[in-house]
Structure formats: C-alpha cells, structure tokens
C-alpha positions in Angstrom: 167.1 82.8 110.8 167.5 83.8 107.0 170.1 83.6 104.7 171.7 87.1 102.9 172.9 87.1 99.4 174.6 89.5 97.7 176.3 89.9 94.4 179.3 91.5 95.3 180.8 88.3 96.8 180.8 86.5 93.0 183.2 87.9 90.7 181.7 89.0 87.7 182.4 86.8 84.3 183.2 89.6 81.6 181.8 89.7 78.0 184.8 88.3 76.9 184.8 85.0 78.4 182.5 85.0 75.9 184.5 84.9 72.7 184.9 81.7 71.3 186.8 81.0 67.7 186.5 78.0 66.6 188.3 76.2 63.8 186.0 76.2 60.6 185.0 79.4 60.7 183.2 80.5 58.0 181.7 84.1 56.5 178.8 84.0 59.0 181.0 83.5 61.9 184.2 85.3 61.4 185.1 87.4 64.1 183.4 91.5 63.7 180.8 89.7 60.7 177.5 90.4 60.7 176.3 86.7 61.9 173.0 86.4 63.9 172.4 88.2 67.3 173.1 85.9 70.5 170.0 85.8 72.5 171.9 85.4 75.9 171.0 88.1 78.3 173.4 90.7 79.6 175.7 89.6 82.6 174.0 91.9 84.5 173.1 91.3 88.3 169.7 92.1 87.2 169.3 89.7 84.5 171.5 86.8 85.9 169.0 87.2 89.3 172.2 88.2 91.1 170.8 90.8 93.6 170.6 90.8 97.3 168.1 88.4 98.4 166.8 87.5 101.8 165.1 84.1 102.3 163.8 83.5 105.5 163.8 79.7 106.8 160.6 78.6 109.1 162.0 77.3 112.6 159.4 77.0 115.1 160.5 80.0 116.9 159.9 81.7 114.7 156.3 80.3 113.2 154.8 79.3 116.1 154.6 82.8 117.8 153.3 84.6 115.2 150.4 81.7 115.1 149.8 82.8 118.8 149.7 86.0 117.4 147.4 86.0 115.0 145.3 84.6 117.2 145.5 86.1 120.5 144.8 89.1 118.5 142.0 87.8 116.1 139.5 85.7 118.7 139.6 89.3 121.2 138.7 91.1 117.4 136.0 89.2 116.5 134.5 89.0 119.4 134.3 92.6 120.1 132.8 93.0 116.5 130.1 90.3 116.1 128.9 91.3 120.5 128.8 95.1 118.6 126.3 93.5 115.9 124.4 91.6 117.5 123.5 94.5 119.5 122.8 96.5 115.9 118.2 96.3 116.1 116.7 95.0 112.8 113.2 94.2 111.7 112.5 93.3 108.6 108.7 92.7 107.1 108.0 91.3 103.8 105.4 92.9 101.5 105.5 91.5 98.2 102.1 89.6 98.3 102.5 86.3 97.4 100.6 84.5 100.1 97.4 84.8 99.9 96.5 86.2 103.7 99.2 88.9 102.8 97.1 92.3 102.3 98.9 93.2 99.2 97.9 90.6 97.6 95.0 92.5 96.2 97.6 94.8 94.1 99.2 91.4 92.6 95.4 91.9 89.8 95.1 95.7 90.8 93.3 96.9 87.4 92.0 100.1 89.0 93.5 103.4 87.7 94.0 104.8 91.4 97.3 102.8 92.5 96.6 100.6 95.7 97.5 101.0 98.8 98.1 98.6 101.7 98.6 99.0 105.5 100.2 95.7 107.7 100.4 95.5 111.7 103.5 94.7 112.6 104.9 94.6 116.2 108.0 96.0 118.3 109.4 94.3 120.0 112.4 95.9 121.7 113.0 99.6 121.2 115.4 101.0 118.3 117.2 104.3 119.6 119.5 105.8 118.5 119.3 106.8 114.2 116.6 104.7 112.4 117.0 103.8 108.5 114.5 102.9 106.9 115.9 100.4 103.8 113.1 98.6 100.7 114.7 95.5 99.9 114.2 93.8 96.9 115.4 90.3 95.6 116.4 87.9 92.4 116.6 91.5 90.5 120.1 91.5 88.8 121.3 95.5 88.7 125.1 93.8 87.8 123.8 92.9 84.2 126.9 94.4 81.8 124.3 96.1 79.5 121.8 97.5 82.8 125.3 98.9 84.4 126.2 100.2 81.0 122.5 101.6 80.2 123.0 105.4 81.7 124.9 108.4 80.5 126.7 109.8 83.6 127.2 113.0 81.2 123.8 113.8 81.0 122.9 112.7 84.5 126.3 115.5 85.2 123.9 118.5 83.4 125.0 118.9 80.2 122.7 119.7 77.6 124.2 118.8 74.6 123.6 115.2 76.5 120.2 116.4 77.5 119.1 116.7 73.6 121.3 113.4 72.3 121.8 112.0 74.7 123.9 109.2 74.9 123.9 105.1 72.5 124.0 103.5 74.9 120.5 104.0 76.7 119.7 102.1 74.2 115.8 101.4 73.9 115.8 103.4 76.1 117.0 106.4 74.7 114.8 108.0 72.3 110.1 108.2 72.8 108.3 109.0 69.9 111.3 111.2 68.6 111.8 112.8 72.1 114.9 112.8 74.0 114.5 110.6 77.0 115.9 112.3 80.7 117.3 110.6 82.4 117.5 108.2 79.3 118.5 103.9 80.1 117.5 100.9 81.3 118.0 101.8 85.2 116.9 105.2 85.2 113.6 103.1 83.8 113.2 100.9 86.3 113.3 103.6 89.7 112.0 101.7 92.8 108.4 103.8 93.0 106.7 102.1 95.8 105.7 104.7 98.4 106.5 103.8 102.4 104.4 105.3 105.0 105.1 104.3 109.1 102.5 105.6 111.7 102.3 104.6 115.5 99.2 103.0 116.7 98.3 104.3 120.1 95.2 102.9 121.1 92.8 104.1 117.7 94.0 107.1 116.6 97.7 106.8 114.4 100.3 109.0 115.0 102.7 109.3 111.8 106.8 108.4 111.9 108.1 111.6 110.6 110.3 110.0 107.7 114.0 112.4 106.2 113.8 111.7 102.5 116.8 114.2 102.8 120.6 113.2 103.9 119.9 109.1 102.0 122.5 109.8 98.5 126.4 109.9 99.3 127.7 114.0 99.2 130.3 112.7 96.1 127.3 111.5 93.6 124.8 114.7 94.9 127.2 117.4 94.9 129.7 116.1 92.5 128.5 113.4 90.0 125.3 114.6 89.7 123.3 118.0 88.6 120.8 119.6 87.2 121.2 121.8 83.6 122.0 125.6 84.2 119.1 127.1 84.7 115.8 128.5 86.8 113.2 126.9 86.0 113.6 123.3 85.9 110.8 122.8 83.5 111.9 124.9 80.9 115.1 123.6 81.3 113.5 120.3 80.0 111.6 121.9 77.7 111.6 119.1 74.9 112.6 115.8 75.9 110.0 113.2 78.0 109.6 110.9 80.9 111.0 107.1 81.1 109.0 105.2 79.6 107.4 103.9 82.7 108.1 106.7 84.8 104.3 107.9 86.4 105.8 111.9 85.8 108.6 113.7 84.5 111.9 114.1 86.4 111.4 117.9 86.9 108.3 116.5 89.2 110.0 114.2 91.6 109.8 116.4 94.5 108.4 119.8 95.3 111.9 121.1 97.3 113.8 122.8 94.5 117.1 121.3 96.3 115.7 117.3 95.5 114.2 117.7 92.6 115.3 116.9 89.3 118.5 115.1 88.4 120.0 115.8 92.4 116.9 113.7 94.2 117.5 111.5 96.4 115.5 108.6 95.6 116.7 108.9 92.7 120.7 108.7 92.9 120.5 106.0 95.4 118.8 104.1 92.7 120.9 104.8 90.3 123.8 103.5 92.3 123.5 99.7 91.1 124.1 96.7 93.4 126.4 94.5 92.9 124.2 91.0 94.4 120.8 90.0 93.1 119.2 91.1 96.5 120.0 94.2 98.3 118.4 97.1 100.1 118.5 100.4 99.3 118.4 103.5 101.8 115.0 104.5 102.0 114.9 107.3 104.7 116.0 108.4 108.1 114.7 108.4 111.2 115.9 111.3 114.0 116.6 110.2 116.8 114.2 111.7 119.6 115.7 114.1 122.3 116.6 112.7 126.0 116.1 109.4 127.4 113.0 108.1 124.9 113.7 105.9 122.1 113.3 106.8 118.5 110.7 104.0 117.9 109.7 102.5 120.6 108.2 99.3 121.6 104.0 99.2 120.4 102.2 98.4 117.5 103.2 100.2 114.5 101.4 100.3 110.5 103.1 99.7 107.7 101.0 102.2 105.0 102.4 101.0 100.9 101.7 102.2 97.8 102.6 99.9 95.7 103.1 100.3 92.6 106.5 98.4 92.3 105.8 95.0 90.3 108.4 91.8 91.1 105.6 89.1 90.6 106.7 88.6 86.9 110.8 87.6 87.8 109.7 85.9 91.1 111.5 89.2 93.2 110.3 90.1 96.5 110.0 93.5 98.3 110.8 94.3 101.6 111.2 97.0 103.9 113.5 96.8 106.5 114.2 98.6 109.8 117.6 99.5 111.4 119.8 101.4 113.7 124.0 101.0 113.2 127.0 101.7 115.2 130.4 102.5 114.5 131.1 99.9 111.8 127.9 100.3 109.8 124.8 97.8 109.6 124.4 94.4 110.6 127.2 91.9 109.5 127.9 89.0 111.0 129.9 87.3 109.0 132.8 90.1 109.8 133.3 88.7 113.3 132.8 85.4 112.5 135.3 85.4 110.3 138.1 86.6 112.9 136.8 84.3 115.5 137.5 81.2 113.1 141.1 82.9 111.6 141.8 83.8 114.9 141.0 80.3 116.7 142.6 78.1 114.0 145.8 80.1 114.4 145.3 79.2 117.7 144.8 75.9 117.5 148.1 75.6 114.4 150.5 76.6 117.0 149.3 74.1 120.2 149.4 71.3 117.5 153.0 72.4 116.0 154.0 73.2 119.6 152.5 69.6 120.6 155.3 68.3 117.1 158.1 70.0 117.5 158.3 69.2 122.0 157.6 65.7 121.3 160.0 65.6 118.2 162.3 68.4 117.9 164.9 67.0 120.0 165.1 63.7 118.0 165.5 65.7 114.4 168.3 67.8 116.8 170.4 64.6 118.2 170.1 62.9 114.6 171.9 65.2 113.3 175.1 65.4 115.8 177.5 62.8 114.1 179.1 60.4 116.5 
C-alpha cells in the first residue's frame, strides 16, 4: 500500500497574496520602495516541497515476503560460494626465520658478501590441479602510508624523458643520489621486494625444477598503459646519466635479459608498484602452468623451496611467506563472502518467521480493535 501525492491537487497561492499594506508604512516599507528583500522561498512546487511523491506503507503483506525472498536467495548463494572457496587448494610457508630451528634463521645475521640461500622442505598432501599461482606475502608492512603512496613519479614510469632527468619532488628523499636522478625514483620503488624463490620436486635423491613463469603476472593496463620505457633501442643508453635506487643491487635496465620484461615494464616491478591497502598482503610472484592430460600440476609429494634471502623484514617485526594457491570462477580463497551471504540470509529468514508468528498472533486482535461498535 502507498500514498500518492500530487501538487496539482493543491490550490497554488499567488505572489499577490503575500503583499501586506500596513497602516504605519514608513519610507522603507512603501510599496515599490527599496526595502529589504524577503528571504521567503518562492512559491513553487519544488521550493515548497509539493512535488509528486510516493510513500510506501509497510504492511505484513509486503514485509514478510521480502524477508523470506531475501533469505531463500542469499542462503543458496552463500552455500555455493562457501563450497567453491573451500575447494580451492592453498599452501603457505613462513620463511622469515625468526625461530632458531628455521632453515632461514642463519640469514638474519648474514655478513658474507654473497647472498644467503636457505632450503625449506615441505610436503603437499593434496594435489594442485589447473593453474597454480605462487605469491609472496608480507606482514606488518604499511604500504598504505600517505607519504609512501605519494612517493613516486608516474610521468617518469610512463617513459617521459623530462621526468626521467628531473623526477618529481614527491620522490624525496629518493629523488637524486650524488646529483644523479634516480630511476625509478621514490620510496615505493626503493623498497621493492627482491627475494628469489625457486621450487623443486623431490624425486628420490634428485631434484626436479618446477618451471615458474615470470610473465603474465601484472595487470594488462599496468603493463601496456601506465608503465613504459623511454623511447630508445638500447635501454642502457636511454638510462645513461641516471642511477639506481639506493637499496637496489643493480639498475632498472638489468632487471631481466628479456627486453619485453626489462626496465620500467618489468612485471615484478609493476606488481610491487601497485600498493596494498592493508599491512598484511600478498602479491603474485610466479605462475605454474597446468600440465596436459589428467596429471595434476603439482602432485602429492615432497618439495623443496629454495630462497635467496635478500629482503630484510626483521627490523620492523615483519614476516615473509610463500603461498601456493589455485583459483576458481570467483578468484582466490575467500570464505568470508560465503559466510556473509549465509549469515544475512539466515537472519532475514529468521526475522521473517518471527514477524509471521507475531502477525498471526496479534494481527487479528489489532484489526478487530479498530472496528467501531
């Protein structure tokens, strides 16, 4: 049930009705004089709030079906999403090395000039089928800090030569080093994740390397629109006169031997530059393509993760993880969405039952009380 209201049903009063002639009219109040302008709104349907309106009246006949319909729709959707999420395979290893028994604990106090390498053995108890995604995860790393997020030069990353030689002041204090412009400049680029992760399948006493694909991990728009190398056939010549970020072991034009994955269009670099919203996050590191036939991509068995430990997190109580995961039509593993659908649907259905009982018990009594004797 609803009430319809139309401005045409009301007699519109004219402006002439607002004219009042007083017996003590002074010079300022004379008709047609220069008195103060009235702040009274115009007598229009919009300003006097007389536009046509529709106001719903909530009754048991409209509210109860709405609760039941929402419940009957949300509960099956939630069950389907929850089951799909649970079917996603996921395996996670923390390789920070804070425990003395961890294989990577030696890397926390590494003093050698050579990089520290640690091997971690693990077992997959369930097969991983289809495409498998390898992520690296960081904890207690606040990429969403305002100054950190702004510390970049998008024009430089888009291949602009002027910005390459004269980076934005937003990159300070990582704008120049020894009077040379830093490429890429800024705190985000300077703190790029640089651990190297390798995966091996253990077969008796031999190690079989699992092929990890480093291309195809970045967003298409980032790879082809937002990030571009400056024009030039030789990247080392293009970046001549610039210097690497302070924490980088090598310049940006030596990130990869493949020209399609080098410089500003290196996909590891592009993935890192898309900052995370929360202090605990994961970023895509490599792809493991599915095998043909009925063989799983990662069968059940013993595996070895080889870590070249370069990225320090112990100073800010951070954690580092390696995650293996499959995906489904809804993306990665996310049980919260299914639980939320089931909870909302159950609450609506329960409220519908409660309101139905109340209406059945007290509704007829209220209707009979409204009938005059």
